[in-house]
Amino acid sequence: MPARRKPTSSSFSFTRRRFLQGVAAGTAAAVVAPELGRAQLQIDEEISGQPRVAIRLRVNGRSYRLSVEPRWTLLDVLRNRLDLTGTKRVCDRGECGACTVLRDGKPVYSCLTLAVDAQDSDLETIEGLSADGRLHPLQEAFVRHDALQCGFCTPGMVMASKALLDRNPQPSLDDIKEGLCGNLCKCGTYTKIFRAVQDAAQTLRRS
Amino acid sequence: MAKVLTRVELNGVVNDVWVEVPENEPAAWPKQAELAVLGKPLPRVDGPDKVSGRAKYTHDVNLSHMLWMKFFRSPYPHARITSLDTSRAEALPGVKRVYTYENTPDISWYANRSKLFDTTLRFVGDEVAAVVAVDEHIAADALPLIDVEYEEMPYVLDAETALSPDAPAIHEGGPQDAPGARNLQGGRPSLYTRGDVEKGFAEADFVIEHTFRSPCQVHACLETHCSVAAWQGDKLTVWDSTQAVHPVRESLAQILNIPIANIRVICLYSGGGFGSKLWINKYTVLAALAARDLGRPVKVTLDREEDALAMGNRPANVMTIRAGCKRDGTLTALTLKNIGSVGAYNAGAGVGTPLREVYRCPNVSTEESNVYINADVARPHRAPGHVQGTWGLEQVLDILAEKCGLDPLDFRLRNYSDTDQVRNLPYSTKGLREAYEKGAEKFGWRDRTARQALSRGPKKRGFGLATQIWGGAGGPPGYAVVNLYSDGTAAVFSGGQDIGSATRTSMLQVAAEELGLPADKLSIVMGDTQGTPYGFVSGGSRTTPSQAPAVRMAAAEVKGQLLELAGKQMNLPAQRLSTREGYVFDTQNPSTRKPIAEVTKELQFGFGTGDRVQNMLIGKGWRGPNPADVSVNSWGAQFAEVEVDIETGEIRVLRIVAAHEAGRLVNPLTASSQIEGGVIQGLGFALFEERVLNNASGRMVNANLHDYKIPTMKDIPEIESVLIDLPDARANSVGVKGLGEPPIIPTPGAIANAVADALGVRVFETPMTPQRVLEALEKGLVLRAQPEEGRRA
Amino acid sequence: MRNFEFVNAPTTERAIELLGPQAKLIAGGTDLLDELKEGLIAPERLVNLKANRALKYLRFSPSEGLRLGALTTLSELETDRTVREHYPMLAAAVRVIASPQIRNMATVGGNLCQRPRCWYYRNDALHCTRKGGPICYAVSGENQYHAILGGHLCFIVHPSDLAPALMAYDARISYAGPGGRKTLPLGEFFVGPAVNITRENLLQPNEVVEEISLPTPAAGTRGVYLKVRDRNTWDFATLSVAAVLEMDGATCRRARIVLGAVAPVPWPAPDADKVLTGARITPEVARRAADAALRGARPMSHNAHKVPLAKNLVRRAILKAAGVSP
């Protein structure tokens, strides 16, 4: 068993520039430095001594090679290893839908998917929907109709909506309810979501 | 400047606060003023960040070298720790340290009744130890390696049992153990009386008494409670999923004994709060302590079960309401006896405000007991007390209306009150009558008998309504700063937070309106103590009425400076100028105008070296006192249509019409979202939500989102909002009142009345599950077999 | 969640080799991950059945009926045209399971082998009889969702919606182990607590469900699935009824009534079937069949409502299947 290490005294690389952006950038302020300290991570991994396996994930059209513990869920890996934090962890048990991603086009719960078990498929997260910096018509419709409040369920809702419209471009209200009912919202935005999805469907059909 | 004491309410708790009276606060906009930005359905300004996944919540903050913290929590509802050994956990590779009462400072908690880590545990979920490790999984792996021995103690899980003389004492010593006051917080109930209730009951033609039971309801915010703490030398930065960045900063300064100015608390986005994130939590303090101790950032994210076990709830209440009225429907007396379970430490469980204030009644008394039990401590939960209290009261009203043979709406109108009977003050404005009228019209209340015919076989239709009151005044303290830059754009820095209620958008609209700028020329910062002036908690529907006047005042100050500047440029006296849609114009000759961005160009100048230098205009504003001679409240009424299957007990809520008045309508798009959200949460209270504790273990058995049931998309009715725009010039300079809590308040009562209308029997307990509906039907059949005798006092 | 090794099993034989007391099968994972995260199980190895593509099929022929590979997902079952045409009640039952995402992930085999949702069983701190402990917490606790039939020292209800529907269509299950492959009527696969209190079926730790097969329904067969639950998404049944009636005009030639969420196993009601068989279906006959289905029901302290609820639902399902207005 490795000896217990003294707590490291090295200062962390919290960049001052990032730190100050919070105020300057207004509502879009992203204060967080996403780059993980690689060297430190490696040390941490060695310390923990948990077995790892090498995997490959295809997310939003990009391939990632990663070394993961078999018990890590796809959700954990997206959020904490790939810094794709748009996919949210809420219940961690497949009871809310906030972690919804598309796997080969179908909505699934990434909290109930092991990362090792997500290889060989095309994964799409909320970040993939506006990868070019422009919002997808669905996202625009969500904003236009105020189909969000706290926003924590929103990425999952948008992804489930995308899967629905890909499958059924002209959904009825009941189709929308059936298609999106695996996503829970606590603020109570459902009514607005119905409108947003109907509107987006129209926009998408026109284009 | 003059300072006055002004009355400020937060979730039913009233305080007198000193505040400077602003000398140059702009006058309230006239009711009929044509406004360019306020009252318009502007999509929320942070929408793009939220729909794209770019918005960073505390959950999403990942820093380099970051460590993770996990809690070990009490498995027993009441126990004393007799020994605690963390050596096995600390030996686990990847574990950095384990914190317990043995190696953490003696920090008092729960109003000095406990500590950061106490050796006496008073509820399942009480904190015993915190593990810090290189990742979340390792930290979790270490938890079962913490060896704790306990002396189990007797426990009690419900308030009625807790009051009995032989119940175990949750806190030893103190007034709560006085005879007849076992486990009673403060040693006595809180009392209110006006008039003479005995006389009132004697005058009544009908007197009824019923007991209503509402369960404990957890907040279930989608983003569980979490913090990230990081130090740079003696400066601390904390990301916290909170409704109170500034109050959390003050608490941290006090607890850690470091200057307020050395702490920055950030919460730009939070995934729901609903009252459960109004103050600092133990995990935030521990994350800060551990981060300092270990020299690395520390993140702590509670899991769903921990959130349900230890992060607050709406208390369970047992409410006995007695009511009397004359044959013509005039209320003569109302009494309430409420027993509320606050959990293991001090909290509020009162429900009496609606009963004391909504309807005109000369004789009223309430007796409310806050009772300790061995379960998590209650916290404010969207419209604390009002949801339960209204649900009970509104059913009593319907029962009396039926006895009088009056329509429920007419019965309520008969008892309409034009004054605040508790404070003996007139209301600043009261749009309830309009809410009744417009709501009833939209709903088709008067023609509902025609819809009764839609009952098919075992599926029975029913219709019900309920009334809402809320103290939506807001008040000081609240500050704002507005900067106008040389390119004609402006930035707003406001205290308070946007907790999902579109406050950023509302504040931006207020500033845009005052400045005469289109909304897209402004940006806004809220939720960062380093970037914003002080604002109190964002809860209790106080944010908009508290911050909007401060933002407007700051914008007005900037506008004054802008007009001075423009006056010089345009050779006109500044008093003659005003702004609209991005222009400064001459009020006496509106065609004489100049774009604001042209006016502000003067702010930019060069040193001749090519460097551009900017002046800017800066204004500050704050929230002044509340009016002393009126009561400020938000009002509303909701109408529900339901279908109940008498063979399965299933309730389907088909339609809710929600009519609400909260002063000036700032944004109809986001206001209707607030209303729909309130209705859906109210429906959850009425039909689904209940914390279930197992008697044999004291454990909550539904601490997950499957067994703790929140309405899904397929459970909600058609919801129609009726927005009543009634600017309240007495309330504040923007004319706004709070709308956050109001829409959840009347929903359960309206649904309950509709269910009773459908069934002919009442369900006196929420949630109204198929089980309770079927049981009520069974009991109703038994009762109806016997002749009913009207009770007389 | 304790760490484990994750191994692909491309064939049933390989899966059987890899399985053992410290190993668990994973297919859709929707129930297994929940159990792992709650700490109810801590296997050293997960054997990934999805690597075995041979178990993912859905075939129908009028002569052979329907054959479902164990790895068929619920959404494949729900949307399949032949299923909708020949076994509409099965599609209806699947449609009310959990949520769309779960149905995209969960498999037929996994649904039948899922563990109970009893909130005492699911709480890792409560050492109940189903976990080999001394008490059933439901007996003195909050038992509104628990069994009214077939309980014995443990009062879970079987959570599957699929099982009652399949049993009403006379499904058979095939599973393989070291001793070879067994095929038996699905109803015989499930065992109550009196037989084995810690398991809900006959499957041993080193056995693998391979196939579900259903005969082609006779002409005149009509099926109805009714489910009562608190919320219209996610929730397991408070009560469910699968009814398959083979009708000849107004007369019932053959009937299969199976109840869900009333007992630790999917609960066939042969006494009700007897009342219906050969009878002309009327509201009165349906009522008698419903009474027969619930004969012997013994409610607990908080679930007496389930008895009238079940009777109403059985009666409703029969009348709906027979096309008789109530």
XYZ file of N, CA, C and O in Angstrom, chain C residues 105-245:
564
model
N -33.343 1.746 -23.835
C -32.187 1.059 -23.264
C -32.544 -0.329 -22.751
O -31.784 -1.281 -22.918
N -33.692 -0.436 -22.097
C -34.041 -1.655 -21.377
C -34.402 -2.780 -22.341
O -34.929 -2.546 -23.424
N -34.125 -4.015 -21.910
C -34.381 -5.172 -22.762
C -35.509 -6.018 -22.195
O -35.872 -5.908 -21.028
N -36.034 -6.867 -23.056
C -37.103 -7.777 -22.652
C -36.621 -8.696 -21.514
O -37.292 -8.840 -20.487
N -35.440 -9.268 -21.692
C -34.921 -10.165 -20.649
C -34.723 -9.430 -19.334
O -35.064 -9.933 -18.264
N -34.191 -8.227 -19.434
C -33.941 -7.444 -18.230
C -35.218 -7.049 -17.525
O -35.297 -7.065 -16.295
N -36.235 -6.714 -18.301
C -37.498 -6.329 -17.688
C -38.076 -7.467 -16.859
O -38.606 -7.267 -15.770
N -37.973 -8.693 -17.397
C -38.538 -9.840 -16.683
C -37.717 -10.189 -15.444
O -38.236 -10.750 -14.488
N -36.424 -9.865 -15.481
C -35.546 -10.228 -14.366
C -35.258 -9.067 -13.429
O -34.431 -9.180 -12.525
N -35.909 -7.913 -13.627
C -35.635 -6.760 -12.761
C -36.001 -7.073 -11.320
O -36.890 -7.879 -11.041
N -35.301 -6.412 -10.427
C -35.548 -6.624 -9.000
C -36.717 -5.754 -8.542
O -37.085 -4.782 -9.193
N -37.293 -6.077 -7.386
C -38.483 -5.345 -6.928
C -38.199 -3.871 -6.630
O -37.067 -3.502 -6.328
N -39.230 -3.069 -6.699
C -39.090 -1.646 -6.440
C -39.481 -1.292 -5.015
O -39.549 -0.116 -4.677
N -39.786 -2.267 -4.207
C -40.154 -2.022 -2.807
C -39.168 -1.027 -2.191
O -37.956 -1.204 -2.284
N -39.689 0.024 -1.560
C -38.774 1.061 -1.069
C -37.982 0.634 0.152
O -37.014 1.307 0.509
N -38.355 -0.442 0.755
C -37.515 -0.969 1.836
C -36.387 -1.810 1.236
O -35.244 -1.716 1.643
N -36.737 -2.623 0.242
C -35.699 -3.392 -0.439
C -34.652 -2.463 -1.044
O -33.451 -2.716 -0.963
N -35.100 -1.356 -1.651
C -34.177 -0.472 -2.376
C -33.324 0.389 -1.451
O -32.441 1.095 -1.918
N -33.599 0.383 -0.164
C -32.816 1.179 0.771
C -31.704 0.312 1.350
O -31.969 -0.637 2.092
N -30.478 0.657 1.020
C -29.360 -0.220 1.402
C -29.217 -0.374 2.913
O -28.631 -1.334 3.390
N -29.765 0.576 3.663
C -29.581 0.516 5.121
C -30.588 -0.413 5.794
O -30.441 -0.733 6.968
N -31.606 -0.818 5.077
C -32.644 -1.642 5.700
C -32.427 -3.100 5.292
O -32.598 -3.462 4.127
N -32.066 -3.898 6.280
C -31.733 -5.297 6.008
C -33.017 -6.127 6.065
O -33.336 -6.755 7.067
N -33.739 -6.119 4.973
C -35.060 -6.736 4.966
C -34.953 -8.206 4.541
O -33.893 -8.680 4.138
N -36.070 -8.903 4.633
C -36.053 -10.343 4.357
C -35.595 -10.642 2.931
O -34.918 -11.634 2.688
N -35.954 -9.784 1.993
C -35.559 -10.054 0.599
C -34.036 -9.944 0.435
O -33.463 -10.530 -0.469
N -33.418 -9.194 1.325
C -31.954 -9.113 1.289
C -31.330 -10.122 2.262
O -30.169 -9.988 2.624
N -32.139 -11.062 2.722
C -31.619 -12.070 3.644
C -31.680 -11.633 5.097
O -31.125 -12.292 5.979
N -32.352 -10.544 5.374
C -32.424 -10.031 6.737
C -33.599 -10.585 7.526
O -34.332 -11.431 7.028
N -33.783 -10.045 8.734
C -34.778 -10.623 9.630
C -36.210 -10.082 9.495
O -37.146 -10.747 9.920
N -36.390 -8.855 8.973
C -37.747 -8.301 8.972
C -38.188 -7.833 7.592
O -37.372 -7.374 6.795
N -39.498 -7.885 7.405
C -40.100 -7.181 6.275
C -40.646 -5.879 6.837
O -41.588 -5.871 7.622
N -40.021 -4.773 6.454
C -40.407 -3.465 6.991
C -41.812 -3.052 6.557
O -42.436 -2.198 7.157
N -42.289 -3.667 5.497
C -43.609 -3.281 4.997
C -44.712 -3.700 5.955
O -45.763 -3.070 6.009
N -44.468 -4.739 6.721
C -45.540 -5.268 7.566
C -46.043 -4.202 8.530
O -47.244 -3.991 8.672
N -45.124 -3.513 9.192
C -45.573 -2.485 10.132
C -45.392 -1.088 9.557
O -45.640 -0.101 10.223
N -44.962 -1.003 8.317
C -44.606 0.306 7.761
C -45.588 0.824 6.731
O -46.786 0.546 6.786
N -45.047 1.588 5.803
C -45.857 2.215 4.756
C -46.011 1.216 3.613
O -45.113 1.068 2.790
N -47.118 0.519 3.599
C -47.259 -0.602 2.671
C -48.327 -0.377 1.613
O -48.881 -1.332 1.072
N -48.601 0.893 1.285
C -49.683 1.156 0.330
C -49.426 0.580 -1.051
O -50.362 0.344 -1.806
N -48.150 0.355 -1.369
C -47.851 -0.201 -2.695
C -47.613 -1.714 -2.633
O -47.235 -2.310 -3.622
N -47.765 -2.321 -1.487
C -47.322 -3.702 -1.321
C -48.403 -4.740 -1.656
O -49.488 -4.398 -2.115
N -48.041 -5.995 -1.396
C -48.829 -7.121 -1.903
C -50.132 -7.318 -1.129
O -50.189 -7.109 0.087
N -51.158 -7.717 -1.854
C -52.402 -8.138 -1.207
C -52.622 -9.641 -1.416
O -53.556 -10.219 -0.891
N -51.765 -10.225 -2.205
C -51.868 -11.660 -2.500
C -50.460 -12.257 -2.523
O -49.507 -11.590 -2.951
N -50.336 -13.480 -2.059
C -49.096 -14.226 -2.269
C -47.916 -13.803 -1.411
O -46.807 -14.298 -1.598
N -48.101 -12.901 -0.473
C -46.991 -12.490 0.379
C -46.703 -13.549 1.432
O -47.602 -14.291 1.856
N -45.448 -13.616 1.835
C -45.076 -14.564 2.873
C -43.723 -14.128 3.420
O -42.712 -14.295 2.736
N -43.710 -13.479 4.544
C -42.491 -12.917 5.156
C -41.875 -11.788 4.318
O -40.953 -11.124 4.736
N -42.386 -11.619 3.146
C -41.945 -10.537 2.264
C -43.152 -10.169 1.416
O -43.863 -11.055 0.947
N -43.380 -8.863 1.261
C -44.618 -8.432 0.625
C -44.376 -7.506 -0.569
O -45.153 -6.598 -0.832
N -43.288 -7.750 -1.284
C -43.039 -6.982 -2.505
C -44.144 -7.273 -3.519
O -44.863 -8.272 -3.405
N -44.239 -6.400 -4.492
C -45.027 -6.765 -5.675
C -44.061 -6.852 -6.845
O -43.051 -6.143 -6.882
N -44.384 -7.716 -7.768
C -43.510 -7.830 -8.938
C -43.700 -6.596 -9.804
O -44.818 -6.215 -10.109
N -42.593 -5.954 -10.218
C -42.716 -4.649 -10.863
C -42.983 -4.679 -12.369
O -43.281 -3.650 -12.954
N -42.887 -5.820 -12.995
C -42.911 -5.845 -14.460
C -44.310 -5.612 -15.032
O -45.285 -6.183 -14.573
N -44.389 -4.765 -16.044
C -45.616 -4.642 -16.843
C -45.621 -5.658 -17.969
O -46.671 -6.097 -18.422
N -44.419 -5.968 -18.402
C -44.285 -6.880 -19.529
C -44.756 -8.288 -19.152
O -45.432 -8.963 -19.936
N -44.409 -8.721 -17.936
C -44.696 -10.100 -17.550
C -46.186 -10.438 -17.583
O -46.573 -11.449 -18.194
N -47.067 -9.633 -16.963
C -48.488 -9.991 -17.044
C -48.985 -10.041 -18.490
O -49.766 -10.927 -18.857
N -48.499 -9.086 -19.297
C -48.952 -9.051 -20.693
C -48.510 -10.304 -21.432
O -49.293 -10.946 -22.146
N -47.246 -10.682 -21.250
C -46.732 -11.874 -21.929
C -47.450 -13.132 -21.434
O -47.806 -14.020 -22.225
N -47.659 -13.212 -20.124
C -48.308 -14.413 -19.571
C -49.728 -14.556 -20.089
O -50.195 -15.663 -20.341
N -50.409 -13.421 -20.248
C -51.779 -13.495 -20.758
C -51.808 -14.001 -22.203
O -52.799 -14.545 -22.662
N -50.683 -13.824 -22.916
C -50.570 -14.363 -24.277
C -49.922 -15.756 -24.277
O -49.439 -16.222 -25.304
N -49.842 -16.380 -23.096
C -49.271 -17.734 -22.960
C -47.818 -17.820 -23.398
O -47.404 -18.763 -24.090
N -47.020 -16.856 -22.983
C -45.614 -16.842 -23.381
C -44.832 -17.949 -22.686
O -45.173 -18.389 -21.588
N -43.761 -18.366 -23.338
C -42.798 -19.299 -22.743
C -41.442 -18.621 -22.711
O -41.135 -17.774 -23.536
N -40.658 -19.024 -21.754
C -39.328 -18.426 -21.611
C -38.279 -19.524 -21.777
O -38.474 -20.659 -21.314
N -37.186 -19.180 -22.455
C -36.062 -20.128 -22.595
C -34.831 -19.508 -21.972
O -34.525 -18.338 -22.234
N -34.171 -20.279 -21.136
C -32.913 -19.775 -20.576
C -31.900 -20.897 -20.527
O -32.233 -22.085 -20.485
N -30.630 -20.494 -20.537
C -29.570 -21.492 -20.651
C -28.600 -21.351 -19.491
O -28.373 -20.254 -18.964
N -28.044 -22.504 -19.092
C -27.045 -22.533 -18.031
C -26.079 -23.660 -18.303
O -26.124 -24.280 -19.373
N -25.221 -23.942 -17.327
C -24.257 -25.027 -17.535
C -24.951 -26.349 -17.851
O -24.412 -27.179 -18.580
N -26.149 -26.529 -17.351
C -26.861 -27.780 -17.582
C -27.649 -27.813 -18.884
O -28.440 -28.713 -19.095
N -27.508 -26.811 -19.710
C -28.246 -26.800 -20.965
C -29.370 -25.790 -20.958
O -29.438 -24.913 -20.090
N -30.258 -25.906 -21.923
C -31.304 -24.905 -22.124
C -32.635 -25.439 -21.626
O -32.974 -26.601 -21.842
N -33.393 -24.584 -20.923
C -34.726 -24.973 -20.447
C -35.753 -24.032 -21.055
O -35.482 -22.854 -21.249
N -36.920 -24.598 -21.331
C -38.026 -23.777 -21.807
C -39.246 -24.117 -20.969
O -39.534 -25.292 -20.750
N -39.916 -23.092 -20.455
C -41.112 -23.362 -19.660
C -42.068 -22.195 -19.760
O -41.684 -21.101 -20.184
N -43.325 -22.424 -19.401
C -44.286 -21.321 -19.420
C -43.772 -20.197 -18.524
O -43.248 -20.459 -17.431
N -43.926 -18.959 -18.980
C -43.358 -17.822 -18.246
C -43.867 -17.776 -16.805
O -43.124 -17.454 -15.887
N -45.131 -18.120 -16.609
C -45.694 -18.090 -15.257
C -44.926 -18.973 -14.286
O -44.846 -18.662 -13.092
N -44.363 -20.061 -14.791
C -43.637 -20.978 -13.911
C -42.237 -20.473 -13.587
O -41.567 -20.974 -12.695
N -41.791 -19.506 -14.346
C -40.457 -18.943 -14.164
C -40.381 -18.113 -12.876
O -39.363 -18.056 -12.202
N -41.497 -17.485 -12.547
C -41.509 -16.604 -11.377
C -41.814 -17.396 -10.113
O -42.671 -18.285 -10.122
N -41.111 -17.081 -9.041
C -41.364 -17.782 -7.780
C -41.612 -16.779 -6.653
O -40.993 -15.721 -6.587
N -42.549 -17.156 -5.798
C -42.902 -16.299 -4.671
C -41.964 -16.507 -3.499
O -41.103 -17.400 -3.514
N -42.114 -15.681 -2.469
C -41.222 -15.739 -1.315
C -41.302 -17.048 -0.532
O -40.344 -17.422 0.143
N -42.423 -17.740 -0.641
C -42.517 -19.013 0.079
C -41.539 -20.028 -0.522
O -41.036 -20.905 0.173
N -41.243 -19.878 -1.811
C -40.293 -20.776 -2.471
C -38.861 -20.262 -2.288
O -37.970 -21.003 -1.902
N -38.678 -18.983 -2.577
C -37.350 -18.393 -2.414
C -37.530 -16.911 -2.111
O -37.982 -16.147 -2.957
N -37.156 -16.524 -0.908
C -37.471 -15.156 -0.482
C -36.507 -14.120 -1.044
O -36.802 -12.929 -1.077
N -35.342 -14.563 -1.532
C -34.369 -13.577 -2.006
C -34.323 -13.462 -3.529
O -33.525 -12.693 -4.063
N -35.142 -14.221 -4.218
C -35.156 -14.111 -5.668
C -36.601 -14.099 -6.155
O -37.485 -14.572 -5.471
N -36.803 -13.583 -7.350
C -38.176 -13.508 -7.869
C -38.416 -14.521 -8.978
O -39.509 -14.612 -9.515
N -37.367 -15.273 -9.363
C -37.530 -16.217 -10.468
C -36.529 -17.351 -10.321
O -35.717 -17.376 -9.396
N -36.600 -18.281 -11.258
C -35.778 -19.490 -11.162
C -34.346 -19.297 -11.648
O -33.507 -20.166 -11.465
N -34.073 -18.179 -12.303
C -32.770 -17.996 -12.940
C -31.645 -18.061 -11.904
O -31.640 -17.341 -10.912
N -30.682 -18.926 -12.154
C -29.538 -19.051 -11.259
C -28.462 -18.029 -11.674
O -28.467 -17.537 -12.800
N -27.526 -17.730 -10.769
C -26.508 -16.713 -11.084
C -25.711 -17.022 -12.348
O -25.135 -16.117 -12.942
N -25.657 -18.284 -12.753
C -24.889 -18.584 -13.969
C -25.791 -18.986 -15.132
O -25.402 -19.760 -15.993
N -27.002 -18.457 -15.126
C -27.911 -18.738 -16.240
C -28.280 -17.442 -16.955
O -28.235 -16.361 -16.379
N -28.684 -17.617 -18.220
C -28.945 -16.472 -19.094
C -30.284 -16.653 -19.799
O -30.521 -17.698 -20.422
N -31.145 -15.648 -19.709
C -32.401 -15.703 -20.465
C -32.079 -15.476 -21.935
O -31.346 -14.546 -22.276
N -32.618 -16.357 -22.792
C -32.315 -16.226 -24.216
C -33.502 -15.781 -25.064
O -33.348 -14.982 -25.975
N -34.665 -16.330 -24.739
C -35.777 -16.068 -25.657
C -37.123 -16.121 -24.951
O -37.312 -16.876 -23.995
N -38.036 -15.330 -25.472
C -39.449 -15.401 -25.074
C -40.215 -15.747 -26.346
O -39.963 -15.144 -27.394
N -41.104 -16.729 -26.229
C -41.890 -17.056 -27.425
C -43.371 -17.024 -27.089
O -43.784 -17.375 -25.987
N -44.136 -16.579 -28.064
C -45.588 -16.466 -27.874
C -46.288 -17.164 -29.022
O -45.901 -16.963 -30.188
N -47.312 -17.967 -28.722
C -48.072 -18.570 -29.824
C -48.869 -17.499 -30.568
O -49.141 -16.441 -30.028
N -49.217 -17.832 -31.796
C -50.068 -16.912 -32.558
C -51.469 -16.935 -31.956
O -52.040 -18.008 -31.771
N -52.001 -15.786 -31.624
C -53.342 -15.775 -31.014
C -54.381 -16.323 -31.985
O -54.286 -16.100 -33.200
N -55.352 -17.048 -31.447
C -56.446 -17.573 -32.261
C -57.290 -16.414 -32.774
O -57.257 -15.320 -32.212
N -58.036 -16.699 -33.821
C -58.924 -15.671 -34.346
C -59.901 -15.262 -33.257
O -60.315 -16.086 -32.436
N -60.265 -13.999 -33.232
C -61.216 -13.525 -32.224
C -60.569 -13.157 -30.904
O -61.258 -12.846 -29.934
N -59.237 -13.203 -30.863
C -58.548 -12.866 -29.613
C -58.469 -11.354 -29.450
O -58.101 -10.652 -30.385
N -58.856 -10.930 -28.246
C -58.735 -9.487 -27.978
C -58.065 -9.282 -26.624
O -58.379 -9.975 -25.663
N -57.157 -8.350 -26.599
C -56.412 -8.117 -25.358
C -56.538 -6.693 -24.873
O -56.676 -5.768 -25.678
N -56.508 -6.543 -23.565
C -56.552 -5.206 -22.973
C -55.549 -5.156 -21.828
O -55.472 -6.087 -21.029
N -54.774 -4.080 -21.785
C -53.871 -3.869 -20.647
C -54.258 -2.572 -19.954
O -54.313 -1.523 -20.583
N -54.554 -2.651 -18.682
C -54.896 -1.445 -17.923
C -53.899 -1.290 -16.782
O -53.548 -2.261 -16.116
N -53.469 -0.058 -16.596
C -52.464 0.190 -15.561
C -52.853 1.449 -14.797
O -53.115 2.479 -15.397
N -52.885 1.340 -13.492
C -53.083 2.521 -12.648
C -51.758 2.819 -11.983
O -51.105 1.927 -11.447
N -51.363 4.057 -12.074
C -50.115 4.467 -11.423
C -50.280 5.908 -10.988
O -51.187 6.606 -11.443
N -49.401 6.370 -10.109
C -49.560 7.723 -9.586
C -49.331 8.748 -10.689
O -50.158 9.609 -10.920
N -48.194 8.662 -11.335
C -47.884 9.603 -12.412
C -47.932 8.856 -13.743
O -47.711 7.653 -13.791
N -48.161 9.606 -14.807
C -48.317 8.958 -16.107
C -47.012 8.686 -16.826
O -47.011 8.304 -17.995
N -45.899 8.922 -16.170
C -44.592 8.543 -16.703
C -43.803 7.906 -15.566
O -44.043 8.247 -14.404
N -42.886 7.069 -15.917
C -41.938 6.467 -14.989
C -42.546 5.453 -14.025
O -41.947 4.429 -13.750
N -43.724 5.768 -13.485
C -44.159 5.002 -12.331
C -44.498 3.560 -12.670
O -45.067 3.252 -13.720
N -44.108 2.705 -11.732
C -44.509 1.314 -11.804
C -45.992 1.251 -11.454
O -46.553 2.191 -10.884
N -46.595 0.147 -11.777
C -48.033 0.046 -11.560
C -48.364 0.052 -10.074
O -47.684 -0.568 -9.269
N -49.404 0.787 -9.735
C -50.048 0.599 -8.439
C -50.874 -0.673 -8.570
O -51.026 -1.449 -7.650
N -51.371 -0.835 -9.762
C -52.114 -2.027 -10.110
C -52.245 -2.148 -11.609
O -52.419 -1.127 -12.286
N -52.107 -3.359 -12.124
C -52.306 -3.511 -13.561
C -53.012 -4.826 -13.839
O -52.969 -5.758 -13.027
N -53.673 -4.854 -14.992
C -54.385 -6.065 -15.405
C -54.128 -6.304 -16.882
O -54.279 -5.387 -17.696
N -53.714 -7.532 -17.197
C -53.625 -7.941 -18.589
C -54.741 -8.949 -18.825
O -54.862 -9.928 -18.083
N -55.561 -8.672 -19.810
C -56.672 -9.588 -20.096
C -56.629 -9.978 -21.566
O -56.529 -9.116 -22.438
N -56.660 -11.281 -21.826
C -56.771 -11.754 -23.207
C -58.000 -12.653 -23.291
O -58.101 -13.646 -22.563
N -58.925 -12.257 -24.138
C -60.153 -13.033 -24.306
C -60.262 -13.495 -25.754
O -60.092 -12.694 -26.674
